[in-house]
Short mmCIF file of C-alpha atoms in Angstrom, two decimals:
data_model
loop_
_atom_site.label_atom_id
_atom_site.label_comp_id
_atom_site.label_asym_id
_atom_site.label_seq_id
_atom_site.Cartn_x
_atom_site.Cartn_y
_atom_site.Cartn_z
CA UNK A 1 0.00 0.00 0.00
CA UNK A 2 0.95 3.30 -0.58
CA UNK A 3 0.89 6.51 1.92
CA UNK A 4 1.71 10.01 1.65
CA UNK A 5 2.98 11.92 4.66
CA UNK A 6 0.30 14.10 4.91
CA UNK A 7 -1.90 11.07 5.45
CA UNK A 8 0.29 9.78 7.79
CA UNK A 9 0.71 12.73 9.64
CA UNK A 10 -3.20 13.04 10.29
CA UNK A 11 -3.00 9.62 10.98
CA UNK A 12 -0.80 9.97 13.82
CA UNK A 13 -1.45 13.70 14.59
CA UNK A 14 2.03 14.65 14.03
CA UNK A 15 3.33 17.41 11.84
CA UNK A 16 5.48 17.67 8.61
CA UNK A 17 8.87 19.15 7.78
CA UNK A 18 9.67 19.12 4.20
CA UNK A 19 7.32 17.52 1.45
CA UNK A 20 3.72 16.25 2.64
CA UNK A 21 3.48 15.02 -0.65
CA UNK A 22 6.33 12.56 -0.25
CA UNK A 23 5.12 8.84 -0.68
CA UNK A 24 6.24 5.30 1.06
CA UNK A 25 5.85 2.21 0.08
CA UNK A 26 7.30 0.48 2.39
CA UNK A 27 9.48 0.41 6.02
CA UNK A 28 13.07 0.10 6.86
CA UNK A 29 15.85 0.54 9.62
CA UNK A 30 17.21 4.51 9.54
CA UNK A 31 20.55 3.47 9.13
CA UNK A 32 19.26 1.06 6.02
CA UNK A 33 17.04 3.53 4.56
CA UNK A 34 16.25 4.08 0.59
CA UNK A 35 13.70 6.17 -1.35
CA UNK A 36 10.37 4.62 -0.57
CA UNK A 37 10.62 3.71 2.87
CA UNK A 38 9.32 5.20 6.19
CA UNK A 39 11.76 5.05 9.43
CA UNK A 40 12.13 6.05 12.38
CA UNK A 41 14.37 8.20 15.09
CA UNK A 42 13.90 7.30 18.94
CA UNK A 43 17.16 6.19 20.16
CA UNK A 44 20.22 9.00 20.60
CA UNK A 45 22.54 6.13 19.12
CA UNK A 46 21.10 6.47 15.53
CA UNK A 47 20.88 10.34 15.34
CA UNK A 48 24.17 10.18 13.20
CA UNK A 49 21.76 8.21 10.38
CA UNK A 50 19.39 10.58 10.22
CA UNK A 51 21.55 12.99 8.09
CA UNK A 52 22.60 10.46 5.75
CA UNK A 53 19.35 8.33 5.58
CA UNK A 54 17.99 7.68 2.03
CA UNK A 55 14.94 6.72 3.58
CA UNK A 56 11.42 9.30 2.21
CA UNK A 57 10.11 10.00 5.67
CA UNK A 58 11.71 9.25 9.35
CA UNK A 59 9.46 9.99 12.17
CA UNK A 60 10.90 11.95 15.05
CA UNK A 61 10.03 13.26 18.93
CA UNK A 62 8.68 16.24 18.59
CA UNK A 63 11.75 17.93 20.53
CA UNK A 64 14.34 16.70 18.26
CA UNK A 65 16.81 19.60 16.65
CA UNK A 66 18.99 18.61 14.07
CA UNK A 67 22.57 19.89 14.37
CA UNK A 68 23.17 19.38 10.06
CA UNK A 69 20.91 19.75 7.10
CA UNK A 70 18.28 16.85 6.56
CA UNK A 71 17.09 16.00 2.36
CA UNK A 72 14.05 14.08 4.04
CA UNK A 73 10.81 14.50 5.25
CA UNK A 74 10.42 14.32 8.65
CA UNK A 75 6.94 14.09 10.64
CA UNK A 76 6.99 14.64 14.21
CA UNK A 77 4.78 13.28 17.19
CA UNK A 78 5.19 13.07 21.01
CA UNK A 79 6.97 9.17 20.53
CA UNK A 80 8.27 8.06 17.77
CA UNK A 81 8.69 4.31 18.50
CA UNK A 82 5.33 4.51 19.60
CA UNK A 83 4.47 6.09 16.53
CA UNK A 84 6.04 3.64 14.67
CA UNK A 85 4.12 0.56 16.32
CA UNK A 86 1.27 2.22 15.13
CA UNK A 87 1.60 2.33 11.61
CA UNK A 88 3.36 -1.42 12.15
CA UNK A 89 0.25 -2.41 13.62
CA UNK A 90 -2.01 -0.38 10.38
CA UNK A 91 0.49 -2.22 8.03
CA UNK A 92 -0.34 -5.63 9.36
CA UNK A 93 -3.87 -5.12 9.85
CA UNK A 94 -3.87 -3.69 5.91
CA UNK A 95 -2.61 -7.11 4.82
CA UNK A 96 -5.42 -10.08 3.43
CA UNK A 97 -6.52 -12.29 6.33
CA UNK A 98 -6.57 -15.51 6.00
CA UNK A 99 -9.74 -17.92 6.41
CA UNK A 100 -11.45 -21.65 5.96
CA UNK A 101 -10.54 -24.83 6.95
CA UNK A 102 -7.51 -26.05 4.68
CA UNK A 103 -6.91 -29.43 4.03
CA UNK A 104 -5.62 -32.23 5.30
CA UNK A 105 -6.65 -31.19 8.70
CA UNK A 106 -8.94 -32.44 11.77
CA UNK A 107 -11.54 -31.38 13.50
CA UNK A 108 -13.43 -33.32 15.94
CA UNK A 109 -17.68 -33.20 15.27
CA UNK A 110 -17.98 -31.51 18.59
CA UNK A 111 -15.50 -28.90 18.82
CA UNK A 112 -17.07 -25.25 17.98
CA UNK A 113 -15.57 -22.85 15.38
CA UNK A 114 -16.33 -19.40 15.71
CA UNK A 115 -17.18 -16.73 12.84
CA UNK A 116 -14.27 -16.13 10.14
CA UNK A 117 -12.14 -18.34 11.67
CA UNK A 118 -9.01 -20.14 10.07
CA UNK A 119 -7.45 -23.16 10.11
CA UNK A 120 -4.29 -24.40 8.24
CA UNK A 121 -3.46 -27.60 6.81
CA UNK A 122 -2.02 -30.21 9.14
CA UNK A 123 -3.84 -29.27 12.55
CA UNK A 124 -5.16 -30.83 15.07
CA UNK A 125 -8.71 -30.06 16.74
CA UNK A 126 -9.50 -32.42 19.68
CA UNK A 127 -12.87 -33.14 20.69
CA UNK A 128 -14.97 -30.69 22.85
CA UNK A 129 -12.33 -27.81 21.87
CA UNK A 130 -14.41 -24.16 21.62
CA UNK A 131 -12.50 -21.72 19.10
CA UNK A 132 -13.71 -17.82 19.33
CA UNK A 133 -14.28 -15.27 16.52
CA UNK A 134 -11.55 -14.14 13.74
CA UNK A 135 -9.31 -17.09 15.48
CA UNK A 136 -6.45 -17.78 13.05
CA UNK A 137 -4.94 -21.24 13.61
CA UNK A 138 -1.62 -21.71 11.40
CA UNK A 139 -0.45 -25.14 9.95
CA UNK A 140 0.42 -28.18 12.38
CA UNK A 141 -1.02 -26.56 15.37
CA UNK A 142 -2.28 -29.33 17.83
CA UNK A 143 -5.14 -28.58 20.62
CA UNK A 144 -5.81 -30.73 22.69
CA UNK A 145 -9.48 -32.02 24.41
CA UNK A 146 -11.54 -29.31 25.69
CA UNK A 147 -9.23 -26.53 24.92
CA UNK A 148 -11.14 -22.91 25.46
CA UNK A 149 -9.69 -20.34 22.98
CA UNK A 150 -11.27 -16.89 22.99
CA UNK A 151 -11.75 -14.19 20.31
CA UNK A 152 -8.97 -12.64 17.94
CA UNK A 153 -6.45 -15.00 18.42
CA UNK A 154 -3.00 -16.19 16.51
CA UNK A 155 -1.32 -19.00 16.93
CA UNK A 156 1.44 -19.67 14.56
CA UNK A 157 2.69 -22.85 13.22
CA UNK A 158 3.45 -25.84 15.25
CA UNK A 159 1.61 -24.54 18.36
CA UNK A 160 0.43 -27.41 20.86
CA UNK A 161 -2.13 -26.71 23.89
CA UNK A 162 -2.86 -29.68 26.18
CA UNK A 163 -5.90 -30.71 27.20
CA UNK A 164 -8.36 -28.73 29.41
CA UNK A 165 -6.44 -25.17 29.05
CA UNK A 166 -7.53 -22.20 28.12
CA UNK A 167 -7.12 -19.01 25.90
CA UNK A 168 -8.17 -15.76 26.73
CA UNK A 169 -9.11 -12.88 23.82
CA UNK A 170 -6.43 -11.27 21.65
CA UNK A 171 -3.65 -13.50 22.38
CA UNK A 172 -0.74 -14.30 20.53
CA UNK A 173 1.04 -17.61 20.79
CA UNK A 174 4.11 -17.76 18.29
CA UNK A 175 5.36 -20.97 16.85
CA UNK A 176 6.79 -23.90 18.50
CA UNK A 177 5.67 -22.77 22.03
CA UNK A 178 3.77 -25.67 24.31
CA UNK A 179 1.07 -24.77 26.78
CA UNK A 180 0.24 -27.50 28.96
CA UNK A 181 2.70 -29.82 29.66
CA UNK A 182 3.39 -31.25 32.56
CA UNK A 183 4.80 -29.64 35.51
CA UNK A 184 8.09 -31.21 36.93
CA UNK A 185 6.67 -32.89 39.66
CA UNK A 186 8.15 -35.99 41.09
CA UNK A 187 8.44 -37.24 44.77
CA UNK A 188 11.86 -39.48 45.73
CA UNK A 189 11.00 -42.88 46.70
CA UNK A 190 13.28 -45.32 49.23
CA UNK A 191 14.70 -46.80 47.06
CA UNK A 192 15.88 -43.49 45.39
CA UNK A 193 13.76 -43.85 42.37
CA UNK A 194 11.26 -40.72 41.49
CA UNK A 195 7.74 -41.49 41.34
CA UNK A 196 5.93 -39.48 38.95
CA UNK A 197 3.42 -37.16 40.62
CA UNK A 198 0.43 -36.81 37.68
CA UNK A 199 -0.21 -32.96 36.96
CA UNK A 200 -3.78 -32.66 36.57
CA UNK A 201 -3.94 -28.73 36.65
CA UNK A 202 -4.26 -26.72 33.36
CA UNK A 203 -2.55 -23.40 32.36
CA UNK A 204 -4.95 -20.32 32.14
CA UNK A 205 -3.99 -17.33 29.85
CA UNK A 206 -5.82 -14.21 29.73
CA UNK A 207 -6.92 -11.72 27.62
CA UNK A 208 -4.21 -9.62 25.18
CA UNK A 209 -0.69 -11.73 26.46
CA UNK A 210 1.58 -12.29 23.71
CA UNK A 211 4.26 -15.85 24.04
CA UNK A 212 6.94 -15.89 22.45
CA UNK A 213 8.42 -19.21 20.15
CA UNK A 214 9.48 -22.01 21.64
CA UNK A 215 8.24 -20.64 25.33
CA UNK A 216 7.20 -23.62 27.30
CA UNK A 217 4.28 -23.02 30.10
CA UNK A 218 3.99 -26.24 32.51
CA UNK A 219 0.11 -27.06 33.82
CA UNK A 220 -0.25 -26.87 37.08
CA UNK A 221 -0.56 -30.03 39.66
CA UNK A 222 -3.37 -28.61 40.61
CA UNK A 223 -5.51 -25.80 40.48
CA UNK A 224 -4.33 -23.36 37.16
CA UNK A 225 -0.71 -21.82 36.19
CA UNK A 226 -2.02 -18.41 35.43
CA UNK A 227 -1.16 -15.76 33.11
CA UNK A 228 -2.45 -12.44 33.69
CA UNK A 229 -3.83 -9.71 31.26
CA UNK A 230 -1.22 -8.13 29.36
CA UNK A 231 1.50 -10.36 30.04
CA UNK A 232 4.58 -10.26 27.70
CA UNK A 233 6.65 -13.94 27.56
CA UNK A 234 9.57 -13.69 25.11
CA UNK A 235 11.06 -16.82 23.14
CA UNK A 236 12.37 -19.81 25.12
CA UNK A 237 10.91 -18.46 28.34
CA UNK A 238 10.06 -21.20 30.88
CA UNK A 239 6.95 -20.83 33.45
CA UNK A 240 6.59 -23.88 35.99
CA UNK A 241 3.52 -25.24 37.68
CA UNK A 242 1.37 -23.07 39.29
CA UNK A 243 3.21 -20.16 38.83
CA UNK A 244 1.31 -16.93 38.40
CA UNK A 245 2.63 -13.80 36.33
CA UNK A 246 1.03 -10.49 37.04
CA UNK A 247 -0.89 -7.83 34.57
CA UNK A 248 1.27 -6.63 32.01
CA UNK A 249 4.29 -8.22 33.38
CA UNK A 250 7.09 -8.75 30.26
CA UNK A 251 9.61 -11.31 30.62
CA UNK A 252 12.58 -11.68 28.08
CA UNK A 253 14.61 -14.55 26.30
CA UNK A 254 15.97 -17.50 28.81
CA UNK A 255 14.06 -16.76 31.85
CA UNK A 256 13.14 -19.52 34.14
CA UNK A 257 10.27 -19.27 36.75
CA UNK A 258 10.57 -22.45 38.89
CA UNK A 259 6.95 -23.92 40.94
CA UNK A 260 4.38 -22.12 42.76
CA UNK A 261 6.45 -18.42 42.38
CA UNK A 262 3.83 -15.77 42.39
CA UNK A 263 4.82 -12.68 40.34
CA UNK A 264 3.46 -8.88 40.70
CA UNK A 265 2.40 -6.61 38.19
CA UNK A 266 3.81 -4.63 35.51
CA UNK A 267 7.39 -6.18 36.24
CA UNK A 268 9.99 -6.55 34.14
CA UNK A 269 12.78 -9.69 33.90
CA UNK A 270 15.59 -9.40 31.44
CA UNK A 271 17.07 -12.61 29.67
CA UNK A 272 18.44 -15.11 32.00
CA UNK A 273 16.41 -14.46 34.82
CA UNK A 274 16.47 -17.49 37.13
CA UNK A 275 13.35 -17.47 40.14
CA UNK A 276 13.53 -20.08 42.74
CA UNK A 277 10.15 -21.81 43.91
CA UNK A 278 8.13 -20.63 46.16
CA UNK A 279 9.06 -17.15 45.75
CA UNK A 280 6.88 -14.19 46.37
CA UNK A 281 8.46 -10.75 43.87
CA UNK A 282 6.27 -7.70 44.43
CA UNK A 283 4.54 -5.17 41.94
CA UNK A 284 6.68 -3.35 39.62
CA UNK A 285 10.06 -4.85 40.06
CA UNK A 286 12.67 -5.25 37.68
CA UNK A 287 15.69 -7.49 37.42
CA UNK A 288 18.66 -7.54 35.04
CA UNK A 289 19.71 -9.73 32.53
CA UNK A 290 21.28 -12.94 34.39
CA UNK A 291 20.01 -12.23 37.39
CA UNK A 292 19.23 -14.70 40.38
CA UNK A 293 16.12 -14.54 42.59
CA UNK A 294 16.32 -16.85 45.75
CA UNK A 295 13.91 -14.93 47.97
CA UNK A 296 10.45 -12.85 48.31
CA UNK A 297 11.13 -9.48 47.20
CA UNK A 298 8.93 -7.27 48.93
CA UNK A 299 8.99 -4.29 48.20
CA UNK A 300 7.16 -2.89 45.27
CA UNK A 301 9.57 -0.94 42.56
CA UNK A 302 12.92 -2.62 43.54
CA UNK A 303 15.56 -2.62 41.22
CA UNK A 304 17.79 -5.90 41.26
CA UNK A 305 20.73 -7.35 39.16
CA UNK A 306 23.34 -10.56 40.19
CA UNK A 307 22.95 -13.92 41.11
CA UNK A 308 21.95 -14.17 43.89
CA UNK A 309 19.97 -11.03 42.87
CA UNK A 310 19.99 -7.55 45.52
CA UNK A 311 19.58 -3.99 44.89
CA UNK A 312 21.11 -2.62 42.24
CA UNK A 313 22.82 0.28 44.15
CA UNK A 314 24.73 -2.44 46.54
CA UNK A 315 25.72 -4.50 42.92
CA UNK A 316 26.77 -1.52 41.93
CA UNK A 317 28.82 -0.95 44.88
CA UNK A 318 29.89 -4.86 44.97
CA UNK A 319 30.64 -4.82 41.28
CA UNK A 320 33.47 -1.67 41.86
CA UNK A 321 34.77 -3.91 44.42
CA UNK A 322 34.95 -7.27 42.55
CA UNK A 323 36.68 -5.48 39.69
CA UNK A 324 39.51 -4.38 42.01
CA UNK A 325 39.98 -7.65 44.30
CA UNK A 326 43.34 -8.20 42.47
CA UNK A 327 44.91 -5.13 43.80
CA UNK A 328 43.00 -4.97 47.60
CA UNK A 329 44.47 -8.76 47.27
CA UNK A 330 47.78 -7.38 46.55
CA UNK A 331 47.32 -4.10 49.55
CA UNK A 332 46.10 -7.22 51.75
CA UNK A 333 49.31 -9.20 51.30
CA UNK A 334 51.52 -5.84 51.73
CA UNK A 335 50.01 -4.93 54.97
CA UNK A 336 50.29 -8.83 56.11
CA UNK A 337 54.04 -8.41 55.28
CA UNK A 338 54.10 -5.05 57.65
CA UNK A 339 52.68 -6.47 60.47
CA UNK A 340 54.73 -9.60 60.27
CA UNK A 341 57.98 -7.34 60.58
CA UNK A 342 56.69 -5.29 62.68
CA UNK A 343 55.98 -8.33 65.21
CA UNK A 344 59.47 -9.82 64.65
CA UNK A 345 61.14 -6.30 65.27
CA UNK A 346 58.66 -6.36 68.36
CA UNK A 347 59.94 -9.95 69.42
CA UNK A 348 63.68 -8.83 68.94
CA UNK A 349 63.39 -6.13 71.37
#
């Protein structure tokens, strides 16, 4: 499709410098840019690009000043990324849907299909499965017996949802992810062989989270693991049994969430995140990348990075001093060597 930057502008209520006539085509990276494409300026990093950019039209803050002369058009609003998700979003939306059953595929007589749905070739619909509105269900995606899947959903290729969980509205499940599987339950017999403990929970995701591939969410032993509203779950994230993730909480890549851990809302977990069991982590706390969580963190809004995880001011403070234990080794062993002659002097006397 084809925009000018007038129409863009209205759409996003921004405003033009240079030519509102200007058309795009298409989107690309600032720093990638050519005549056609749309990009965008958020990050300080790439301001360098935006003087050499070939790219038609770059959206910008609306605060930005440019220190050289720019040849394109620029349009600017109060966030540009933001901005930029936007017309991502319009892009996608703008593109043919798919719909109807393809074949091969299965579909049990009793599962319900709602309105404009789609499903690819190669799935798997188990019996007494209910599938909302506008559901679009991509190739080799298996769902197990009496799945619940609500409206406006996406689940790309080579999905599988066990039995008995369910799908809120507007949620995104990308491909290769599994929700369901058991939890890793197992209780150590005498004779030092586990028994298996059967996991007879499901996994409950609500309305408008988005999973990323390959992101593996365990059923619980009993009762429901439990995704909240808005949650975020990058690729190859792992949630155990029973855990529960608050509203809007985002998790990146590599983050592990071992059994029965409740988390708050609206936190955020960088890649690598390891949480014990059993763990209690407040509202609105963030940890860094690789970080450790062995205990309840209490208090809402903390800050923590390391393994095991504390606040980020006493890392900080830690880090400086890790970085330097070769030369306080070195002061250590100098003062040793004092007070050993000044005992022997002492002694002599």
């Amino acid at each position: 499709m084809e925009f000018t930057a007038q129409i863009i502008a209205n759409y996003l209520g921004g405003t033009i410098d240079g030519d509102p006539d200007v058309k795009v085509t298409t989107v690309a990276k600032i720093e990638e840019g050519f005549p056609g494409a749309l990009s965008f300026l958020a990050n300080p990093k790439y301001e360098p690009y935006i003087y050499t950019t070939k790219s038609s039209i770059v959206l910008v803050n609306d605060d930005f000043v440019a220190e050289q002369p720019i040849t394109t058009t620029l349009i600017r609003v109060k966030n540009a990324y933001e901005a930029f998700a936007s017309l991502l979003d319009l892009y996608a939306q703008s593109k043919q849907p798919k719909s109807g059953v393809e074949q091969p595929s299965y579909i049990h007589e009793s599962a319900k299909i709602g309105a404009d749905a789609y499903i690819g070739a190669f799935s798997y619909i188990a019996e007494g499965v209910s599938i909302g509105d506008n559901v679009k269900i991509y190739p080799q995606v298996f769902i197990g017996p009496n799945v619940k899947i609500g409206n406006n959903v996406t689940l790309y290729p080579g999905v599988v949802i066990y039995e008995e969980c369910i799908i809120g509205n507007s949620c995104m499940v990308h491909s290769g992810a599994i929700i369901g599987a058991d939890g890793f339950g197992f209780a150590s017999g005498a004779d030092t062989n586990y028994k298996k403990i059967p996991q007879i929970g499901n996994v409950i995701v609500e309305d408008y989270v988005e999973i990323g591939a390959n992101a593996t969410i365990d059923r619980a032993t009993m009762g429901s693991t439990i995704l909240r509203k808005g949650v975020k779950i990058d690729d190859h994230v792992h949630i155990a049994h029973n855990v529960e993730i608050g509203e809007n909480t985002v998790m990146a890549a590599q983050t592990g969430v071992a059994g029965s851990t409740k988390v708050g809302k609206n936190c955020m977990f960088g890649g690598q995140v390891g949480v014990s069991p059993h763990v209690k982590v407040a509202d609105e706390v963030k940890v860094g990348a690789q970080s450790g969580i062995s205990g309840d963190i209490r208090k809402p809004g903390t800050i923590l990075l390391g393994s095991p995880a504390i606040e980020i001011s006493k890392e900080r403070r830690s880090s400086a001093v890790y970085r330097n234990l070769p030369e306080l080794m070195k002061k250590v062993s100098e003062l040793e060597r004092t007070v050993q002659e000044l005992l022997q002097k002492l002694d002599n006397k």
